[in-house]
Amino acid sequence: MAKTRKSSDSNPAAARTIALAFTGASGMPYGVRLLQQLIASGQRVWLVYSQAAQIVAKQEMDLVLPTQPRECQRMFAKQFGASEGQLSVYGRDDWNAPMASGTHAPDAYVVCPCTMGTLAEIAAGTARDLITRAADVVLKENRKLILVPRETPLSAIHLENMLKLSRAGVVILPPNPGFYYQPESVQDVVDFVVARILDQIGVPQQLIKRWGEED
Ligand SMILES: Cc1cc2nc3c(=O)[nH]c(=O)nc-3n(C[C@H](O)[C@H](O)[C@H](O)COP(=O)(O)O)c2cc1C
């Protein structure tokens, strides 16, 4: 399905508003690295995360995602050197958040990592919390929605939901690293996936050398 593109899409370097959700799937290092890269490249970022994401962040990265969004905003803004107003963090029930409405949809929305539960809710259009409502908004407003789902193996229900979403124009981008570029560390593996996400939203990245690119 052809997507309506905003004028800023024609200039990949122009700053955009990117919404980002962390949910409770394994793969929190992808989400956090993506956040860091979006801030470093000057994008405006709206962040929301689920309760399960807080558990997974602690488990995988020893990272405490504060329950208070303001606290989280301060923490990441300081850690990643965000400029004033560049990063906004919202609670998952904050219906006053801009991405809750089609009048203020972000240019793109990435759910990374994305659980099978959140993916199913987006496919069903439940819009029960800000994470799934933002997906609903982005879809109806013809903006780019990228899901980074992590589970293995995948059941027929997972696959059916992904097919349904793909047919609705959603980019299903599983965090499947390639090994042909000979990664030397976990960070290299993470960066491979994050680079693919940044490519999808047209944010310049230098994390991974492109295939066929000279040294
Ligand atoms: C350490 C940990 C790892 C998990 N990994 C996954 C996963 O890779 N994929 C998945 O779909 N759910 C995973 N789950 C289960 C989800 O967190 C759980 O289904 C939760 O209800 C999802 O809620 P959310 O979609 O609102 O974040 C994991 C849970 C924990 C605690």
PDB file of C-alpha atoms in Angstrom, residues 6-209:
ATOM      1  CA  LYS A   6       5.331  14.326   4.318  1.00  0.00           C
ATOM      2  CA  SER A   7       7.513  16.990   2.764  1.00  0.00           C
ATOM      3  CA  SER A   8      10.294  16.311   5.292  1.00  0.00           C
ATOM      4  CA  ASP A   9      10.520  12.716   3.948  1.00  0.00           C
ATOM      5  CA  SER A  10      12.229  14.011   0.802  1.00  0.00           C
ATOM      6  CA  ASN A  11      15.154  15.265   2.890  1.00  0.00           C
ATOM      7  CA  PRO A  12      16.463  12.403   4.971  1.00  0.00           C
ATOM      8  CA  ALA A  13      18.650  14.715   7.050  1.00  0.00           C
ATOM      9  CA  ALA A  14      15.777  16.996   8.161  1.00  0.00           C
ATOM     10  CA  ALA A  15      14.783  16.571  11.801  1.00  0.00           C
ATOM     11  CA  ARG A  16      11.501  14.770  12.302  1.00  0.00           C
ATOM     12  CA  THR A  17       9.359  13.642  15.159  1.00  0.00           C
ATOM     13  CA  ILE A  18       9.808   9.956  15.843  1.00  0.00           C
ATOM     14  CA  ALA A  19       7.653   8.175  18.395  1.00  0.00           C
ATOM     15  CA  LEU A  20       9.301   5.208  20.079  1.00  0.00           C
ATOM     16  CA  ALA A  21       7.838   2.544  22.345  1.00  0.00           C
ATOM     17  CA  PHE A  22       9.679  -0.031  24.404  1.00  0.00           C
ATOM     18  CA  THR A  23       7.567  -3.084  25.227  1.00  0.00           C
ATOM     19  CA  GLY A  24       8.443  -6.159  27.281  1.00  0.00           C
ATOM     20  CA  ALA A  25      10.076  -8.330  24.643  1.00  0.00           C
ATOM     21  CA  SER A  26      13.675  -9.384  24.834  1.00  0.00           C
ATOM     22  CA  GLY A  27      15.878  -6.934  22.943  1.00  0.00           C
ATOM     23  CA  MET A  28      15.908  -3.814  25.105  1.00  0.00           C
ATOM     24  CA  PRO A  29      19.469  -2.964  23.950  1.00  0.00           C
ATOM     25  CA  TYR A  30      18.036  -2.388  20.441  1.00  0.00           C
ATOM     26  CA  GLY A  31      15.469   0.080  21.766  1.00  0.00           C
ATOM     27  CA  VAL A  32      17.909   1.990  23.929  1.00  0.00           C
ATOM     28  CA  ARG A  33      20.533   2.191  21.183  1.00  0.00           C
ATOM     29  CA  LEU A  34      17.857   3.397  18.769  1.00  0.00           C
ATOM     30  CA  LEU A  35      16.842   6.124  21.217  1.00  0.00           C
ATOM     31  CA  GLN A  36      20.461   7.221  21.570  1.00  0.00           C
ATOM     32  CA  GLN A  37      20.925   7.342  17.792  1.00  0.00           C
ATOM     33  CA  LEU A  38      17.709   9.282  17.202  1.00  0.00           C
ATOM     34  CA  ILE A  39      18.771  11.894  19.742  1.00  0.00           C
ATOM     35  CA  ALA A  40      22.326  12.040  18.381  1.00  0.00           C
ATOM     36  CA  SER A  41      20.976  12.651  14.867  1.00  0.00           C
ATOM     37  CA  GLY A  42      18.850  15.571  16.068  1.00  0.00           C
ATOM     38  CA  GLN A  43      15.381  13.985  15.780  1.00  0.00           C
ATOM     39  CA  ARG A  44      12.630  14.970  18.165  1.00  0.00           C
ATOM     40  CA  VAL A  45      11.646  11.864  20.118  1.00  0.00           C
ATOM     41  CA  TRP A  46       8.453  10.925  21.960  1.00  0.00           C
ATOM     42  CA  LEU A  47       9.023   7.890  24.168  1.00  0.00           C
ATOM     43  CA  VAL A  48       6.558   5.607  25.955  1.00  0.00           C
ATOM     44  CA  TYR A  49       7.149   2.207  27.565  1.00  0.00           C
ATOM     45  CA  SER A  50       5.124  -0.609  29.068  1.00  0.00           C
ATOM     46  CA  GLN A  51       5.335  -2.026  32.564  1.00  0.00           C
ATOM     47  CA  ALA A  52       6.800  -5.243  31.163  1.00  0.00           C
ATOM     48  CA  ALA A  53       9.478  -3.168  29.399  1.00  0.00           C
ATOM     49  CA  GLN A  54      10.596  -1.921  32.819  1.00  0.00           C
ATOM     50  CA  ILE A  55      11.082  -5.543  33.945  1.00  0.00           C
ATOM     51  CA  VAL A  56      12.968  -6.531  30.794  1.00  0.00           C
ATOM     52  CA  ALA A  57      15.196  -3.423  30.899  1.00  0.00           C
ATOM     53  CA  LYS A  58      16.248  -4.323  34.429  1.00  0.00           C
ATOM     54  CA  GLN A  59      16.786  -7.971  33.505  1.00  0.00           C
ATOM     55  CA  GLU A  60      18.733  -7.380  30.284  1.00  0.00           C
ATOM     56  CA  MET A  61      20.617  -4.146  30.924  1.00  0.00           C
ATOM     57  CA  ASP A  62      20.365  -3.571  34.645  1.00  0.00           C
ATOM     58  CA  LEU A  63      18.569  -0.421  33.553  1.00  0.00           C
ATOM     59  CA  VAL A  64      15.872   1.044  35.788  1.00  0.00           C
ATOM     60  CA  LEU A  65      13.203   2.728  33.670  1.00  0.00           C
ATOM     61  CA  PRO A  66      11.565   5.053  36.198  1.00  0.00           C
ATOM     62  CA  THR A  67       7.829   4.759  36.694  1.00  0.00           C
ATOM     63  CA  GLN A  68       7.537   8.556  36.482  1.00  0.00           C
ATOM     64  CA  PRO A  69       7.894   9.634  32.822  1.00  0.00           C
ATOM     65  CA  ARG A  70       9.440  12.988  33.830  1.00  0.00           C
ATOM     66  CA  GLU A  71      12.165  11.170  35.738  1.00  0.00           C
ATOM     67  CA  CYS A  72      12.866   8.957  32.740  1.00  0.00           C
ATOM     68  CA  GLN A  73      12.968  12.004  30.488  1.00  0.00           C
ATOM     69  CA  ARG A  74      15.575  13.650  32.691  1.00  0.00           C
ATOM     70  CA  MET A  75      17.606  10.438  32.881  1.00  0.00           C
ATOM     71  CA  PHE A  76      17.804   9.792  29.121  1.00  0.00           C
ATOM     72  CA  ALA A  77      18.130  13.476  28.200  1.00  0.00           C
ATOM     73  CA  LYS A  78      21.185  13.711  30.434  1.00  0.00           C
ATOM     74  CA  GLN A  79      22.642  10.347  29.389  1.00  0.00           C
ATOM     75  CA  PHE A  80      22.282  11.016  25.639  1.00  0.00           C
ATOM     76  CA  GLY A  81      22.797  14.778  25.658  1.00  0.00           C
ATOM     77  CA  ALA A  82      19.344  15.709  24.326  1.00  0.00           C
ATOM     78  CA  SER A  83      18.711  19.396  23.750  1.00  0.00           C
ATOM     79  CA  GLU A  84      15.891  21.229  25.542  1.00  0.00           C
ATOM     80  CA  GLY A  85      12.545  19.836  24.330  1.00  0.00           C
ATOM     81  CA  GLN A  86      14.126  17.202  22.083  1.00  0.00           C
ATOM     82  CA  LEU A  87      12.975  14.241  24.176  1.00  0.00           C
ATOM     83  CA  SER A  88       9.525  13.863  25.726  1.00  0.00           C
ATOM     84  CA  VAL A  89       8.573  10.795  27.736  1.00  0.00           C
ATOM     85  CA  TYR A  90       4.912   9.927  28.282  1.00  0.00           C
ATOM     86  CA  GLY A  91       3.050   7.559  30.580  1.00  0.00           C
ATOM     87  CA  ARG A  92       1.222   4.698  28.891  1.00  0.00           C
ATOM     88  CA  ASP A  93      -2.141   6.114  30.024  1.00  0.00           C
ATOM     89  CA  ASP A  94      -1.349   9.714  29.186  1.00  0.00           C
ATOM     90  CA  TRP A  95      -4.160  10.572  26.772  1.00  0.00           C
ATOM     91  CA  ASN A  96      -2.915  14.150  26.611  1.00  0.00           C
ATOM     92  CA  ALA A  97       0.226  12.966  24.835  1.00  0.00           C
ATOM     93  CA  PRO A  98       0.418  14.314  21.258  1.00  0.00           C
ATOM     94  CA  MET A  99       0.585  10.892  19.597  1.00  0.00           C
ATOM     95  CA  ALA A 100      -2.808   9.995  21.098  1.00  0.00           C
ATOM     96  CA  SER A 101      -4.409  12.137  18.398  1.00  0.00           C
ATOM     97  CA  GLY A 102      -4.326  12.201  14.610  1.00  0.00           C
ATOM     98  CA  THR A 103      -4.017  15.991  14.843  1.00  0.00           C
ATOM     99  CA  HIS A 104      -0.485  15.549  16.164  1.00  0.00           C
ATOM    100  CA  ALA A 105       0.770  12.286  14.696  1.00  0.00           C
ATOM    101  CA  PRO A 106       4.528  11.695  14.604  1.00  0.00           C
ATOM    102  CA  ASP A 107       6.307  11.291  11.273  1.00  0.00           C
ATOM    103  CA  ALA A 108       7.114   7.693  12.156  1.00  0.00           C
ATOM    104  CA  TYR A 109       6.546   5.320  15.045  1.00  0.00           C
ATOM    105  CA  VAL A 110       8.820   2.458  16.042  1.00  0.00           C
ATOM    106  CA  VAL A 111       7.883  -0.204  18.591  1.00  0.00           C
ATOM    107  CA  CYS A 112      11.223  -1.724  19.580  1.00  0.00           C
ATOM    108  CA  PRO A 113      11.329  -4.287  20.985  1.00  0.00           C
ATOM    109  CA  CYS A 114       7.732  -5.335  20.292  1.00  0.00           C
ATOM    110  CA  THR A 115       6.024  -8.158  22.174  1.00  0.00           C
ATOM    111  CA  MET A 116       3.638 -10.568  20.525  1.00  0.00           C
ATOM    112  CA  GLY A 117       0.971  -9.195  22.867  1.00  0.00           C
ATOM    113  CA  THR A 118       1.399  -5.588  21.735  1.00  0.00           C
ATOM    114  CA  LEU A 119       1.637  -6.732  18.106  1.00  0.00           C
ATOM    115  CA  ALA A 120      -1.664  -8.612  18.484  1.00  0.00           C
ATOM    116  CA  GLU A 121      -3.336  -5.578  20.054  1.00  0.00           C
ATOM    117  CA  ILE A 122      -2.147  -3.330  17.233  1.00  0.00           C
ATOM    118  CA  ALA A 123      -3.419  -5.866  14.682  1.00  0.00           C
ATOM    119  CA  ALA A 124      -6.773  -5.926  16.469  1.00  0.00           C
ATOM    120  CA  GLY A 125      -6.920  -2.131  16.759  1.00  0.00           C
ATOM    121  CA  THR A 126      -7.742  -2.170  20.472  1.00  0.00           C
ATOM    122  CA  ALA A 127      -5.970   1.163  21.181  1.00  0.00           C
ATOM    123  CA  ARG A 128      -6.250   0.438  24.903  1.00  0.00           C
ATOM    124  CA  ASP A 129      -3.144   2.327  26.000  1.00  0.00           C
ATOM    125  CA  LEU A 130      -0.906   5.015  24.520  1.00  0.00           C
ATOM    126  CA  ILE A 131       1.388   2.425  22.921  1.00  0.00           C
ATOM    127  CA  THR A 132      -1.395   0.795  20.900  1.00  0.00           C
ATOM    128  CA  ARG A 133      -3.394   4.017  20.391  1.00  0.00           C
ATOM    129  CA  ALA A 134      -0.312   5.680  18.850  1.00  0.00           C
ATOM    130  CA  ALA A 135      -0.066   2.771  16.395  1.00  0.00           C
ATOM    131  CA  ASP A 136      -3.742   3.190  15.545  1.00  0.00           C
ATOM    132  CA  VAL A 137      -3.190   6.904  14.926  1.00  0.00           C
ATOM    133  CA  VAL A 138      -0.083   6.417  12.799  1.00  0.00           C
ATOM    134  CA  LEU A 139      -1.896   3.846  10.654  1.00  0.00           C
ATOM    135  CA  LYS A 140      -4.993   5.956  10.103  1.00  0.00           C
ATOM    136  CA  GLU A 141      -2.870   9.006   9.311  1.00  0.00           C
ATOM    137  CA  ASN A 142      -0.747   7.054   6.815  1.00  0.00           C
ATOM    138  CA  ARG A 143       2.541   7.567   8.649  1.00  0.00           C
ATOM    139  CA  LYS A 144       5.240   4.951   8.897  1.00  0.00           C
ATOM    140  CA  LEU A 145       4.840   2.251  11.553  1.00  0.00           C
ATOM    141  CA  ILE A 146       7.718  -0.125  12.238  1.00  0.00           C
ATOM    142  CA  LEU A 147       7.405  -3.069  14.595  1.00  0.00           C
ATOM    143  CA  VAL A 148      10.494  -4.935  15.802  1.00  0.00           C
ATOM    144  CA  PRO A 149       8.867  -8.140  17.080  1.00  0.00           C
ATOM    145  CA  ARG A 150      10.851 -10.679  19.030  1.00  0.00           C
ATOM    146  CA  GLU A 151       9.765 -14.222  19.724  1.00  0.00           C
ATOM    147  CA  THR A 152      10.920 -17.649  18.677  1.00  0.00           C
ATOM    148  CA  PRO A 153       9.509 -19.901  17.379  1.00  0.00           C
ATOM    149  CA  LEU A 154       6.547 -18.061  15.885  1.00  0.00           C
ATOM    150  CA  SER A 155       3.052 -19.558  16.131  1.00  0.00           C
ATOM    151  CA  ALA A 156       0.447 -19.418  13.381  1.00  0.00           C
ATOM    152  CA  ILE A 157      -1.290 -16.669  15.387  1.00  0.00           C
ATOM    153  CA  HIS A 158       1.884 -14.552  15.481  1.00  0.00           C
ATOM    154  CA  LEU A 159       2.404 -15.054  11.760  1.00  0.00           C
ATOM    155  CA  GLU A 160      -1.220 -14.259  10.896  1.00  0.00           C
ATOM    156  CA  ASN A 161      -1.061 -11.054  12.928  1.00  0.00           C
ATOM    157  CA  MET A 162       2.164 -10.038  11.210  1.00  0.00           C
ATOM    158  CA  LEU A 163       0.701 -10.723   7.776  1.00  0.00           C
ATOM    159  CA  LYS A 164      -2.379  -8.676   8.611  1.00  0.00           C
ATOM    160  CA  LEU A 165      -0.193  -5.774   9.747  1.00  0.00           C
ATOM    161  CA  SER A 166       2.115  -6.046   6.761  1.00  0.00           C
ATOM    162  CA  ARG A 167      -0.893  -5.864   4.438  1.00  0.00           C
ATOM    163  CA  ALA A 168      -1.957  -2.702   6.274  1.00  0.00           C
ATOM    164  CA  GLY A 169       1.404  -1.113   5.399  1.00  0.00           C
ATOM    165  CA  VAL A 170       3.280  -1.830   8.633  1.00  0.00           C
ATOM    166  CA  VAL A 171       6.990  -2.646   8.364  1.00  0.00           C
ATOM    167  CA  ILE A 172       7.694  -5.881  10.245  1.00  0.00           C
ATOM    168  CA  LEU A 173      11.406  -5.724  11.048  1.00  0.00           C
ATOM    169  CA  PRO A 174      12.461  -8.688  13.186  1.00  0.00           C
ATOM    170  CA  PRO A 175      15.764  -8.152  14.979  1.00  0.00           C
ATOM    171  CA  ASN A 176      17.571 -10.754  12.889  1.00  0.00           C
ATOM    172  CA  PRO A 177      21.218  -9.767  12.607  1.00  0.00           C
ATOM    173  CA  GLY A 178      23.229 -10.721   9.546  1.00  0.00           C
ATOM    174  CA  PHE A 179      26.647 -12.248  10.118  1.00  0.00           C
ATOM    175  CA  TYR A 180      28.127 -11.566   6.684  1.00  0.00           C
ATOM    176  CA  TYR A 181      29.709  -8.343   7.969  1.00  0.00           C
ATOM    177  CA  GLN A 182      31.592 -10.321  10.640  1.00  0.00           C
ATOM    178  CA  PRO A 183      30.401  -8.701  13.889  1.00  0.00           C
ATOM    179  CA  GLU A 184      33.012  -8.707  16.656  1.00  0.00           C
ATOM    180  CA  SER A 185      30.793  -7.839  19.606  1.00  0.00           C
ATOM    181  CA  VAL A 186      27.231  -7.844  20.876  1.00  0.00           C
ATOM    182  CA  GLN A 187      27.232  -4.099  20.174  1.00  0.00           C
ATOM    183  CA  ASP A 188      27.969  -4.831  16.504  1.00  0.00           C
ATOM    184  CA  VAL A 189      25.002  -7.201  16.399  1.00  0.00           C
ATOM    185  CA  VAL A 190      22.744  -4.614  18.032  1.00  0.00           C
ATOM    186  CA  ASP A 191      23.976  -1.916  15.665  1.00  0.00           C
ATOM    187  CA  PHE A 192      23.187  -4.029  12.611  1.00  0.00           C
ATOM    188  CA  VAL A 193      19.516  -4.133  13.591  1.00  0.00           C
ATOM    189  CA  VAL A 194      19.369  -0.487  14.684  1.00  0.00           C
ATOM    190  CA  ALA A 195      20.950   0.579  11.380  1.00  0.00           C
ATOM    191  CA  ARG A 196      18.166  -1.216   9.491  1.00  0.00           C
ATOM    192  CA  ILE A 197      15.537   0.613  11.548  1.00  0.00           C
ATOM    193  CA  LEU A 198      17.207   3.994  10.942  1.00  0.00           C
ATOM    194  CA  ASP A 199      17.343   3.231   7.212  1.00  0.00           C
ATOM    195  CA  GLN A 200      13.603   2.576   7.263  1.00  0.00           C
ATOM    196  CA  ILE A 201      12.834   5.983   8.734  1.00  0.00           C
ATOM    197  CA  GLY A 202      15.387   7.806   6.594  1.00  0.00           C
ATOM    198  CA  VAL A 203      17.670   8.830   9.451  1.00  0.00           C
ATOM    199  CA  PRO A 204      21.319   8.918   8.337  1.00  0.00           C
ATOM    200  CA  GLN A 205      23.409   6.322  10.123  1.00  0.00           C
ATOM    201  CA  GLN A 206      27.037   5.320  10.190  1.00  0.00           C
ATOM    202  CA  LEU A 207      26.722   2.339  12.489  1.00  0.00           C
ATOM    203  CA  ILE A 208      27.233  -0.274   9.813  1.00  0.00           C
ATOM    204  CA  LYS A 209      29.089  -0.013   6.534  1.00  0.00           C
TER     205      LYS A 209
END
